[in-house]
mmCIF file of C-alpha atoms in Angstrom:
data_model
loop_
_atom_site.group_PDB
_atom_site.id
_atom_site.type_symbol
_atom_site.label_atom_id
_atom_site.label_comp_id
_atom_site.label_asym_id
_atom_site.label_seq_id
_atom_site.Cartn_x
_atom_site.Cartn_y
_atom_site.Cartn_z
ATOM 1 C CA UNK K 782 76.942 97.447 111.118
ATOM 2 C CA UNK K 783 77.599 93.936 109.927
ATOM 3 C CA UNK K 784 78.670 93.033 106.387
ATOM 4 C CA UNK K 785 77.877 89.795 104.618
ATOM 5 C CA UNK K 786 80.496 88.206 102.418
ATOM 6 C CA UNK K 787 79.809 85.192 100.208
ATOM 7 C CA UNK K 788 82.792 82.900 99.751
ATOM 8 C CA UNK K 789 82.987 80.038 97.282
ATOM 9 C CA UNK K 790 85.773 77.462 97.589
ATOM 10 C CA UNK K 791 86.423 74.973 94.809
ATOM 11 C CA UNK K 792 89.207 72.646 93.799
ATOM 12 C CA UNK K 793 88.513 72.266 90.093
ATOM 13 C CA UNK K 794 91.798 72.345 88.193
ATOM 14 C CA UNK K 795 91.762 75.278 85.800
ATOM 15 C CA UNK K 796 93.046 74.593 82.307
ATOM 16 C CA UNK K 797 93.916 77.512 80.051
ATOM 17 C CA UNK K 798 93.734 76.110 76.510
ATOM 18 C CA UNK K 799 96.055 78.755 75.080
ATOM 19 C CA UNK K 800 98.757 78.078 77.659
ATOM 20 C CA UNK K 801 98.309 74.321 77.159
ATOM 21 C CA UNK K 802 98.902 74.814 73.442
ATOM 22 C CA UNK K 803 102.115 76.753 74.155
ATOM 23 C CA UNK K 804 103.282 74.005 76.516
ATOM 24 C CA UNK K 805 102.518 71.305 73.952
ATOM 25 C CA UNK K 806 104.364 73.291 71.303
ATOM 26 C CA UNK K 807 107.466 73.109 73.461
ATOM 27 C CA UNK K 808 107.861 76.750 74.459
ATOM 28 C CA UNK K 809 109.683 77.613 77.684
ATOM 29 C CA UNK K 810 107.847 79.597 80.357
ATOM 30 C CA UNK K 811 109.610 82.811 79.327
ATOM 31 C CA UNK K 812 108.832 82.298 75.642
ATOM 32 C CA UNK K 813 105.225 81.475 76.493
ATOM 33 C CA UNK K 814 104.943 84.667 78.562
ATOM 34 C CA UNK K 815 106.347 86.724 75.689
ATOM 35 C CA UNK K 816 103.846 85.211 73.254
ATOM 36 C CA UNK K 817 100.979 85.837 75.673
ATOM 37 C CA UNK K 818 102.064 89.483 76.091
ATOM 38 C CA UNK K 819 102.143 89.866 72.308
ATOM 39 C CA UNK K 820 98.602 88.508 72.107
ATOM 40 C CA UNK K 821 97.407 91.525 74.113
ATOM 41 C CA UNK K 822 96.371 89.612 77.234
ATOM 42 C CA UNK K 823 97.705 92.285 79.632
ATOM 43 C CA UNK K 824 95.491 94.955 78.054
ATOM 44 C CA UNK K 825 92.510 92.601 77.948
ATOM 45 C CA UNK K 826 92.737 91.559 81.602
ATOM 46 C CA UNK K 827 94.508 94.460 83.285
ATOM 47 C CA UNK K 828 97.011 92.022 84.778
ATOM 48 C CA UNK K 829 100.647 92.898 85.434
ATOM 49 C CA UNK K 830 103.635 91.188 83.804
ATOM 50 C CA UNK K 831 104.526 89.595 87.157
ATOM 51 C CA UNK K 832 101.035 88.113 87.518
ATOM 52 C CA UNK K 833 101.200 86.770 83.948
ATOM 53 C CA UNK K 834 104.589 85.173 84.655
ATOM 54 C CA UNK K 835 103.243 83.546 87.815
ATOM 55 C CA UNK K 836 100.069 82.373 86.059
ATOM 56 C CA UNK K 837 102.057 80.808 83.220
ATOM 57 C CA UNK K 838 104.437 79.051 85.627
ATOM 58 C CA UNK K 839 101.499 77.719 87.620
ATOM 59 C CA UNK K 840 99.894 76.266 84.493
ATOM 60 C CA UNK K 841 103.178 74.717 83.361
ATOM 61 C CA UNK K 842 103.610 73.020 86.762
ATOM 62 C CA UNK K 843 100.106 71.574 86.461
ATOM 63 C CA UNK K 844 100.767 70.283 82.944
ATOM 64 C CA UNK K 845 104.039 68.644 84.018
ATOM 65 C CA UNK K 846 102.207 66.840 86.824
ATOM 66 C CA UNK K 847 99.440 65.767 84.444
ATOM 67 C CA UNK K 848 101.869 64.468 81.831
ATOM 68 C CA UNK K 849 102.560 61.124 83.516
ATOM 69 C CA UNK K 850 98.790 60.517 83.571
ATOM 70 C CA UNK K 851 98.482 61.481 79.909
ATOM 71 C CA UNK K 852 100.935 58.690 79.074
ATOM 72 C CA UNK K 853 98.189 56.269 80.161
ATOM 73 C CA UNK K 854 94.934 58.228 79.644
ATOM 74 C CA UNK K 855 92.604 55.875 81.587
ATOM 75 C CA UNK K 856 94.633 56.827 84.704
ATOM 76 C CA UNK K 857 93.640 60.458 84.174
ATOM 77 C CA UNK K 858 89.984 59.476 84.322
ATOM 78 C CA UNK K 859 90.324 57.471 87.515
ATOM 79 C CA UNK K 860 92.723 59.631 89.555
ATOM 80 C CA UNK K 861 91.405 61.878 92.352
ATOM 81 C CA UNK K 862 94.180 64.462 92.670
ATOM 82 C CA UNK K 863 93.041 66.734 89.850
ATOM 83 C CA UNK K 864 89.369 67.611 89.669
ATOM 84 C CA UNK K 865 88.906 68.011 85.911
ATOM 85 C CA UNK K 866 85.516 67.787 84.181
ATOM 86 C CA UNK K 867 85.199 64.931 81.634
ATOM 87 C CA UNK K 868 85.035 67.333 78.674
ATOM 88 C CA UNK K 869 88.286 68.930 79.816
ATOM 89 C CA UNK K 870 89.911 65.519 80.297
ATOM 90 C CA UNK K 871 89.005 64.605 76.711
ATOM 91 C CA UNK K 872 90.474 67.888 75.461
ATOM 92 C CA UNK K 873 93.727 67.324 77.370
ATOM 93 C CA UNK K 874 94.129 63.809 75.957
ATOM 94 C CA UNK K 875 93.169 64.647 72.388
ATOM 95 C CA UNK K 876 95.506 67.616 72.163
ATOM 96 C CA UNK K 877 98.370 65.814 73.871
ATOM 97 C CA UNK K 878 98.239 63.060 71.238
ATOM 98 C CA UNK K 879 97.617 65.404 68.309
ATOM 99 C CA UNK K 880 100.557 65.750 65.925
ATOM 100 C CA UNK K 881 101.853 68.052 63.224
ATOM 101 C CA UNK K 882 101.465 66.996 59.592
ATOM 102 C CA UNK K 883 105.000 68.181 58.818
ATOM 103 C CA UNK K 884 106.436 66.061 61.636
ATOM 104 C CA UNK K 885 104.573 62.840 60.916
ATOM 105 C CA UNK K 886 105.572 63.000 57.232
ATOM 106 C CA UNK K 887 109.230 62.979 58.306
ATOM 107 C CA UNK K 888 108.945 59.829 60.437
ATOM 108 C CA UNK K 889 106.103 57.899 58.739
ATOM 109 C CA UNK K 890 107.232 54.381 57.886
ATOM 110 C CA UNK K 891 110.469 54.640 59.852
ATOM 111 C CA UNK K 892 111.323 52.360 62.730
ATOM 112 C CA UNK K 893 110.272 53.987 66.005
ATOM 113 C CA UNK K 894 113.668 53.446 67.600
ATOM 114 C CA UNK K 895 116.529 55.358 69.191
ATOM 115 C CA UNK K 896 118.111 55.688 65.758
ATOM 116 C CA UNK K 897 115.159 57.666 64.438
ATOM 117 C CA UNK K 898 114.955 59.663 67.661
ATOM 118 C CA UNK K 899 118.525 60.867 67.039
ATOM 119 C CA UNK K 900 117.250 62.508 63.835
ATOM 120 C CA UNK K 901 114.761 64.704 65.703
ATOM 121 C CA UNK K 902 117.208 67.625 65.876
ATOM 122 C CA UNK K 903 117.362 67.705 62.080
ATOM 123 C CA UNK K 904 113.592 67.254 61.767
ATOM 124 C CA UNK K 905 113.036 70.146 64.183
ATOM 125 C CA UNK K 906 115.308 72.395 62.121
ATOM 126 C CA UNK K 907 113.677 71.346 58.846
ATOM 127 C CA UNK K 908 110.061 71.711 59.987
ATOM 128 C CA UNK K 909 110.348 74.629 62.413
ATOM 129 C CA UNK K 910 108.677 72.528 65.119
ATOM 130 C CA UNK K 911 110.419 72.809 68.496
ATOM 131 C CA UNK K 912 112.611 69.870 69.500
ATOM 132 C CA UNK K 913 110.551 69.378 72.653
ATOM 133 C CA UNK K 914 107.356 69.063 70.623
ATOM 134 C CA UNK K 915 109.065 66.669 68.180
ATOM 135 C CA UNK K 916 110.105 64.483 71.105
ATOM 136 C CA UNK K 917 106.594 64.461 72.568
ATOM 137 C CA UNK K 918 105.068 63.462 69.231
ATOM 138 C CA UNK K 919 107.688 60.784 68.571
ATOM 139 C CA UNK K 920 107.320 59.345 72.082
ATOM 140 C CA UNK K 921 103.540 59.264 71.636
ATOM 141 C CA UNK K 922 103.887 57.303 68.392
ATOM 142 C CA UNK K 923 106.294 54.875 70.043
ATOM 143 C CA UNK K 924 104.125 54.504 73.158
ATOM 144 C CA UNK K 925 100.986 53.678 71.190
ATOM 145 C CA UNK K 926 102.926 51.276 68.940
ATOM 146 C CA UNK K 927 104.355 49.339 71.902
ATOM 147 C CA UNK K 928 100.981 49.004 73.608
ATOM 148 C CA UNK K 929 98.947 47.782 70.615
ATOM 149 C CA UNK K 930 101.391 46.054 68.257
ATOM 150 C CA UNK K 931 100.733 42.512 69.496
ATOM 151 C CA UNK K 932 97.156 42.863 70.654
ATOM 152 C CA UNK K 933 94.333 40.757 69.372
ATOM 153 C CA UNK K 934 91.406 42.606 67.823
ATOM 154 C CA UNK K 935 90.841 45.779 65.844
ATOM 155 C CA UNK K 936 93.801 48.165 65.841
ATOM 156 C CA UNK K 937 91.559 51.244 65.946
ATOM 157 C CA UNK K 938 89.453 49.802 68.774
ATOM 158 C CA UNK K 939 92.541 48.889 70.796
ATOM 159 C CA UNK K 940 93.966 52.393 70.409
ATOM 160 C CA UNK K 941 90.669 53.964 71.438
ATOM 161 C CA UNK K 942 90.344 51.665 74.438
ATOM 162 C CA UNK K 943 93.858 52.249 75.781
ATOM 163 C CA UNK K 944 94.346 55.904 74.831
ATOM 164 C CA UNK K 945 90.774 57.265 74.730
ATOM 165 C CA UNK K 946 91.305 59.073 71.428
ATOM 166 C CA UNK K 947 88.587 60.241 69.057
ATOM 167 C CA UNK K 948 87.748 57.933 66.171
ATOM 168 C CA UNK K 949 89.585 60.124 63.654
ATOM 169 C CA UNK K 950 92.758 60.424 65.713
ATOM 170 C CA UNK K 951 92.702 56.695 66.557
ATOM 171 C CA UNK K 952 92.508 55.915 62.826
ATOM 172 C CA UNK K 953 95.468 58.201 62.191
ATOM 173 C CA UNK K 954 97.469 56.409 64.883
ATOM 174 C CA UNK K 955 96.455 53.052 63.406
ATOM 175 C CA UNK K 956 97.985 54.204 60.103
ATOM 176 C CA UNK K 957 101.176 55.306 61.890
ATOM 177 C CA UNK K 958 101.469 51.947 63.688
ATOM 178 C CA UNK K 959 100.757 50.027 60.456
ATOM 179 C CA UNK K 960 103.353 51.984 58.498
ATOM 180 C CA UNK K 961 105.974 51.681 61.251
ATOM 181 C CA UNK K 962 105.451 47.924 61.476
ATOM 182 C CA UNK K 963 105.685 47.336 57.724
ATOM 183 C CA UNK K 964 108.340 50.017 57.164
ATOM 184 C CA UNK K 965 106.744 51.475 54.011
ATOM 185 C CA UNK K 966 109.009 53.948 52.232
ATOM 186 C CA UNK K 967 107.448 57.427 52.232
ATOM 187 C CA UNK K 968 110.463 59.723 52.148
ATOM 188 C CA UNK K 969 111.621 59.425 48.534
ATOM 189 C CA UNK K 970 111.537 62.627 46.499
ATOM 190 C CA UNK K 971 108.863 61.326 44.126
ATOM 191 C CA UNK K 972 106.543 60.710 47.104
ATOM 192 C CA UNK K 973 106.894 64.168 48.650
ATOM 193 C CA UNK K 974 103.711 65.429 46.971
ATOM 194 C CA UNK K 975 101.692 62.965 49.036
ATOM 195 C CA UNK K 976 100.241 64.048 52.376
ATOM 196 C CA UNK K 977 99.906 62.028 55.553
ATOM 197 C CA UNK K 978 96.180 61.876 54.770
ATOM 198 C CA UNK K 979 96.922 60.157 51.452
ATOM 199 C CA UNK K 980 99.010 57.481 53.151
ATOM 200 C CA UNK K 981 96.528 57.091 56.037
ATOM 201 C CA UNK K 982 93.720 56.517 53.513
ATOM 202 C CA UNK K 983 95.737 53.730 51.861
ATOM 203 C CA UNK K 984 96.686 52.255 55.235
ATOM 204 C CA UNK K 985 93.032 51.954 56.193
ATOM 205 C CA UNK K 986 92.251 50.095 52.955
ATOM 206 C CA UNK K 987 95.180 47.712 53.435
ATOM 207 C CA UNK K 988 94.292 47.061 57.066
ATOM 208 C CA UNK K 989 90.730 46.209 56.025
ATOM 209 C CA UNK K 990 91.695 43.937 53.128
ATOM 210 C CA UNK K 991 95.327 42.788 53.170
ATOM 211 C CA UNK K 992 96.051 41.989 56.821
ATOM 212 C CA UNK K 993 95.515 38.822 58.838
ATOM 213 C CA UNK K 994 92.483 40.473 60.401
ATOM 214 C CA UNK K 995 90.790 40.649 57.008
ATOM 215 C CA UNK K 996 90.349 36.860 57.128
ATOM 216 C CA UNK K 997 90.592 35.999 60.851
ATOM 217 C CA UNK K 998 89.472 38.361 63.610
ATOM 218 C CA UNK K 999 90.921 36.194 66.387
ATOM 219 C CA UNK K 1000 94.628 36.296 65.581
ATOM 220 C CA UNK K 1001 97.284 38.398 67.307
ATOM 221 C CA UNK K 1002 98.699 41.314 65.265
ATOM 222 C CA UNK K 1003 95.595 40.994 63.085
ATOM 223 C CA UNK K 1004 95.600 44.598 61.851
ATOM 224 C CA UNK K 1005 99.350 45.165 62.020
ATOM 225 C CA UNK K 1006 100.893 42.401 59.902
ATOM 226 C CA UNK K 1007 100.102 41.828 56.256
ATOM 227 C CA UNK K 1008 98.648 38.400 55.434
ATOM 228 C CA UNK K 1009 101.746 36.488 54.274
ATOM 229 C CA UNK K 1010 99.707 33.731 52.645
ATOM 230 C CA UNK K 1011 97.839 36.344 50.611
ATOM 231 C CA UNK K 1012 101.123 37.951 49.533
ATOM 232 C CA UNK K 1013 102.470 34.525 48.524
ATOM 233 C CA UNK K 1014 99.365 33.798 46.443
ATOM 234 C CA UNK K 1015 99.629 37.095 44.539
ATOM 235 C CA UNK K 1016 102.326 35.600 42.312
ATOM 236 C CA UNK K 1017 99.518 33.569 40.697
ATOM 237 C CA UNK K 1018 98.308 36.808 39.089
ATOM 238 C CA UNK K 1019 101.406 36.826 36.860
ATOM 239 C CA UNK K 1020 99.475 34.707 34.387
ATOM 240 C CA UNK K 1021 97.579 37.862 33.365
ATOM 241 C CA UNK K 1022 100.709 39.298 31.747
ATOM 242 C CA UNK K 1023 102.809 36.156 31.187
ATOM 243 C CA UNK K 1024 100.147 34.497 29.014
ATOM 244 C CA UNK K 1025 100.093 36.506 25.762
ATOM 245 C CA UNK K 1026 96.570 35.339 24.841
ATOM 246 C CA UNK K 1027 95.184 36.408 28.233
ATOM 247 C CA UNK K 1028 96.972 39.752 28.023
ATOM 248 C CA UNK K 1029 95.633 40.415 24.505
ATOM 249 C CA UNK K 1030 92.108 39.396 25.491
ATOM 250 C CA UNK K 1031 92.211 41.558 28.623
ATOM 251 C CA UNK K 1032 93.298 44.529 26.525
ATOM 252 C CA UNK K 1033 90.573 43.856 23.962
ATOM 253 C CA UNK K 1034 87.848 43.685 26.618
ATOM 254 C CA UNK K 1035 88.966 46.922 28.278
ATOM 255 C CA UNK K 1036 89.358 48.815 24.982
ATOM 256 C CA UNK K 1037 85.973 47.667 23.694
ATOM 257 C CA UNK K 1038 84.258 48.805 26.897
ATOM 258 C CA UNK K 1039 86.008 52.190 27.053
ATOM 259 C CA UNK K 1040 86.039 53.235 23.390
ATOM 260 C CA UNK K 1041 84.466 56.685 23.163
ATOM 261 C CA UNK K 1042 84.451 57.111 26.941
ATOM 262 C CA UNK K 1043 88.041 58.209 27.602
ATOM 263 C CA UNK K 1044 89.625 61.464 26.465
ATOM 264 C CA UNK K 1045 92.966 59.620 26.504
ATOM 265 C CA UNK K 1046 91.744 56.447 24.786
ATOM 266 C CA UNK K 1047 94.607 56.333 22.237
ATOM 267 C CA UNK K 1048 97.210 56.745 24.990
ATOM 268 C CA UNK K 1049 95.514 54.068 27.106
ATOM 269 C CA UNK K 1050 95.340 51.645 24.190
ATOM 270 C CA UNK K 1051 99.002 52.184 23.304
ATOM 271 C CA UNK K 1052 100.185 51.833 26.903
ATOM 272 C CA UNK K 1053 97.779 49.161 28.171
ATOM 273 C CA UNK K 1054 100.286 46.312 28.301
ATOM 274 C CA UNK K 1055 102.903 48.361 30.138
ATOM 275 C CA UNK K 1056 100.350 49.543 32.692
ATOM 276 C CA UNK K 1057 99.008 46.016 33.184
ATOM 277 C CA UNK K 1058 102.496 44.570 33.589
ATOM 278 C CA UNK K 1059 103.276 47.272 36.124
ATOM 279 C CA UNK K 1060 100.203 46.588 38.260
ATOM 280 C CA UNK K 1061 100.557 42.801 38.126
ATOM 281 C CA UNK K 1062 104.303 42.790 38.731
ATOM 282 C CA UNK K 1063 103.842 44.980 41.813
ATOM 283 C CA UNK K 1064 101.535 42.259 43.179
ATOM 284 C CA UNK K 1065 103.892 39.414 42.325
ATOM 285 C CA UNK K 1066 106.839 41.074 44.085
ATOM 286 C CA UNK K 1067 105.073 41.654 47.417
ATOM 287 C CA UNK K 1068 106.414 38.324 48.644
ATOM 288 C CA UNK K 1069 109.696 40.136 49.415
ATOM 289 C CA UNK K 1070 109.983 42.530 52.376
ATOM 290 C CA UNK K 1071 111.938 45.105 50.376
ATOM 291 C CA UNK K 1072 109.230 45.209 47.711
ATOM 292 C CA UNK K 1073 106.559 45.603 50.398
ATOM 293 C CA UNK K 1074 108.503 48.599 51.705
ATOM 294 C CA UNK K 1075 108.737 50.051 48.184
ATOM 295 C CA UNK K 1076 105.026 49.584 47.399
ATOM 296 C CA UNK K 1077 104.217 53.288 47.085
ATOM 297 C CA UNK K 1078 107.379 54.036 45.123
ATOM 298 C CA UNK K 1079 106.455 51.255 42.673
ATOM 299 C CA UNK K 1080 102.839 52.397 42.311
ATOM 300 C CA UNK K 1081 103.942 55.937 41.511
ATOM 301 C CA UNK K 1082 106.640 54.771 39.070
ATOM 302 C CA UNK K 1083 104.630 52.046 37.313
ATOM 303 C CA UNK K 1084 101.221 53.712 37.118
ATOM 304 C CA UNK K 1085 100.881 57.266 38.424
ATOM 305 C CA UNK K 1086 103.814 58.794 36.538
ATOM 306 C CA UNK K 1087 103.037 57.173 33.124
ATOM 307 C CA UNK K 1088 99.404 58.301 33.336
ATOM 308 C CA UNK K 1089 100.386 61.743 34.519
ATOM 309 C CA UNK K 1090 102.881 62.145 31.660
ATOM 310 C CA UNK K 1091 100.039 61.392 29.210
ATOM 311 C CA UNK K 1092 97.788 63.898 31.050
ATOM 312 C CA UNK K 1093 95.088 61.452 32.095
ATOM 313 C CA UNK K 1094 92.207 63.225 33.880
ATOM 314 C CA UNK K 1095 91.339 61.660 37.238
ATOM 315 C CA UNK K 1096 87.961 60.486 35.920
ATOM 316 C CA UNK K 1097 89.676 58.606 33.067
ATOM 317 C CA UNK K 1098 91.938 56.912 35.615
ATOM 318 C CA UNK K 1099 88.846 55.900 37.586
ATOM 319 C CA UNK K 1100 87.040 54.545 34.509
ATOM 320 C CA UNK K 1101 90.124 52.612 33.395
ATOM 321 C CA UNK K 1102 90.763 51.004 36.775
ATOM 322 C CA UNK K 1103 87.110 50.010 37.166
ATOM 323 C CA UNK K 1104 87.027 48.372 33.745
ATOM 324 C CA UNK K 1105 90.514 46.874 34.042
ATOM 325 C CA UNK K 1106 89.544 45.203 37.303
ATOM 326 C CA UNK K 1107 86.071 44.077 36.197
ATOM 327 C CA UNK K 1108 87.186 42.702 32.811
ATOM 328 C CA UNK K 1109 89.392 40.095 34.457
ATOM 329 C CA UNK K 1110 86.197 38.271 35.475
ATOM 330 C CA UNK K 1111 85.433 37.655 31.793
ATOM 331 C CA UNK K 1112 88.803 36.062 31.021
ATOM 332 C CA UNK K 1113 88.274 32.387 30.324
ATOM 333 C CA UNK K 1114 90.984 30.348 31.988
ATOM 334 C CA UNK K 1115 91.736 32.919 34.692
ATOM 335 C CA UNK K 1116 90.975 31.131 37.961
ATOM 336 C CA UNK K 1117 92.018 33.601 40.622
ATOM 337 C CA UNK K 1118 89.025 35.930 40.754
ATOM 338 C CA UNK K 1119 88.762 36.204 44.553
ATOM 339 C CA UNK K 1120 92.498 36.870 44.879
ATOM 340 C CA UNK K 1121 92.295 39.459 42.087
ATOM 341 C CA UNK K 1122 89.378 41.252 43.748
ATOM 342 C CA UNK K 1123 91.128 41.342 47.125
ATOM 343 C CA UNK K 1124 94.215 42.841 45.491
ATOM 344 C CA UNK K 1125 92.621 45.242 43.020
ATOM 345 C CA UNK K 1126 89.841 46.420 45.328
ATOM 346 C CA UNK K 1127 92.445 47.962 47.613
ATOM 347 C CA UNK K 1128 94.831 48.986 44.839
ATOM 348 C CA UNK K 1129 92.133 50.931 42.984
ATOM 349 C CA UNK K 1130 91.356 53.025 46.037
ATOM 350 C CA UNK K 1131 95.038 53.681 46.710
ATOM 351 C CA UNK K 1132 95.870 54.606 43.108
ATOM 352 C CA UNK K 1133 92.988 57.053 42.874
ATOM 353 C CA UNK K 1134 94.173 58.684 46.083
ATOM 354 C CA UNK K 1135 97.796 58.794 44.878
ATOM 355 C CA UNK K 1136 96.831 60.221 41.503
ATOM 356 C CA UNK K 1137 96.856 64.021 41.597
ATOM 357 C CA UNK K 1138 96.107 65.101 38.018
#
C-alpha cells in the first residue's frame, strides 16, 4: 500500500511581531523567553520551554542580520537574502524607527553627539527604557540627521525617500532634525508639561514659514536652517511697542473689537501692553542664537504664564491673538505687514498649542 505525502518548501522569512517588539525593546534572549512564558504562549501552543528558547534565539539571529539593512531601508527592499513580503518590510522599518515619547523628550533639541550619548545611562534609568533601546533610538535620530541635514528639498520628503517611513513618522523625524539643528531648549522645568507632539506641531509651522525653504525651494538646508534674513528683519517690529502712539492705538483697536467678547476682558485690557511687549521683544531677539534656543522658554514666560495666572480660557486666548494680529493691519504708519504676518501666523499656532488652560 502506497502513501501520498504532500510537501511544501518555502523560504519566506518568518517574522514574529511580538518577538520583534521584545528585541526592539532591548530585552536579552533569556528575558524575552521569560516574558513570552508569562504571556501564556506555552499553554496556547503546546510547545516546550526548550522549543520556545530555540525559537526566540532563531528570531533574534534573524533580527541581528536584518539590522544592518534597516540602517539603510532601501537596501532591505532590494536585497535577495531574506524573502520578506512588502507589507512585512514596511512593518520592520516603521517599528525599527519608532521611538518612545519619554525618550525623545529627554533628547529633543540636544546636539546628537557623543556627549549626549554618554547621558543615555541616566535617561534609561529615569525613563525605565532599556539602555539598548535608548541607544537604538538615539542612533536612529543621529543617522537620519546626518543623511538629510544638508539635502536640498523638503525635509519630510527626503526622510521618506531615504528611510521609507510613513508620513506621520517622517514628520516626527523632521521635527527631531529641526530641533537638533537649531538646539531649541525643551528641558527646562517650566516646559515639562509640553509633549513631543506639542513641539513637533510648532516645528512643522516653523519649517513651513520661518526657514529658507519658505521663500526658496532650491536652497540646501532649506527646511533645517531658519531664514537668517527674516530673523534680522524681525527687529523692525519693535516699532509696535517702542512708538507710544502705535502701542496705544493698537491697544485701542483690540479692546474695541473684543469688548463684550472676552470673559477676561478687564485682565486683557490691563495687561495688553505687557503682553504686546513680550510678543514683539521675542521677535526682535531672534537675531541671537541663544534667544533662538530659548524661544519656547520665552513664549511660556512672556505670554503663556501671564495668561494662565489670570485664568484665560483657551477660546479667549484664540480671540485675542486673532484680533491682536489682525489689528496691526489698521495701524497707520506701520509698514511691515508681510513680515508681521509671517511672524504672527506661526506664533499664533504655536501659542495656542503651548497654552493648556
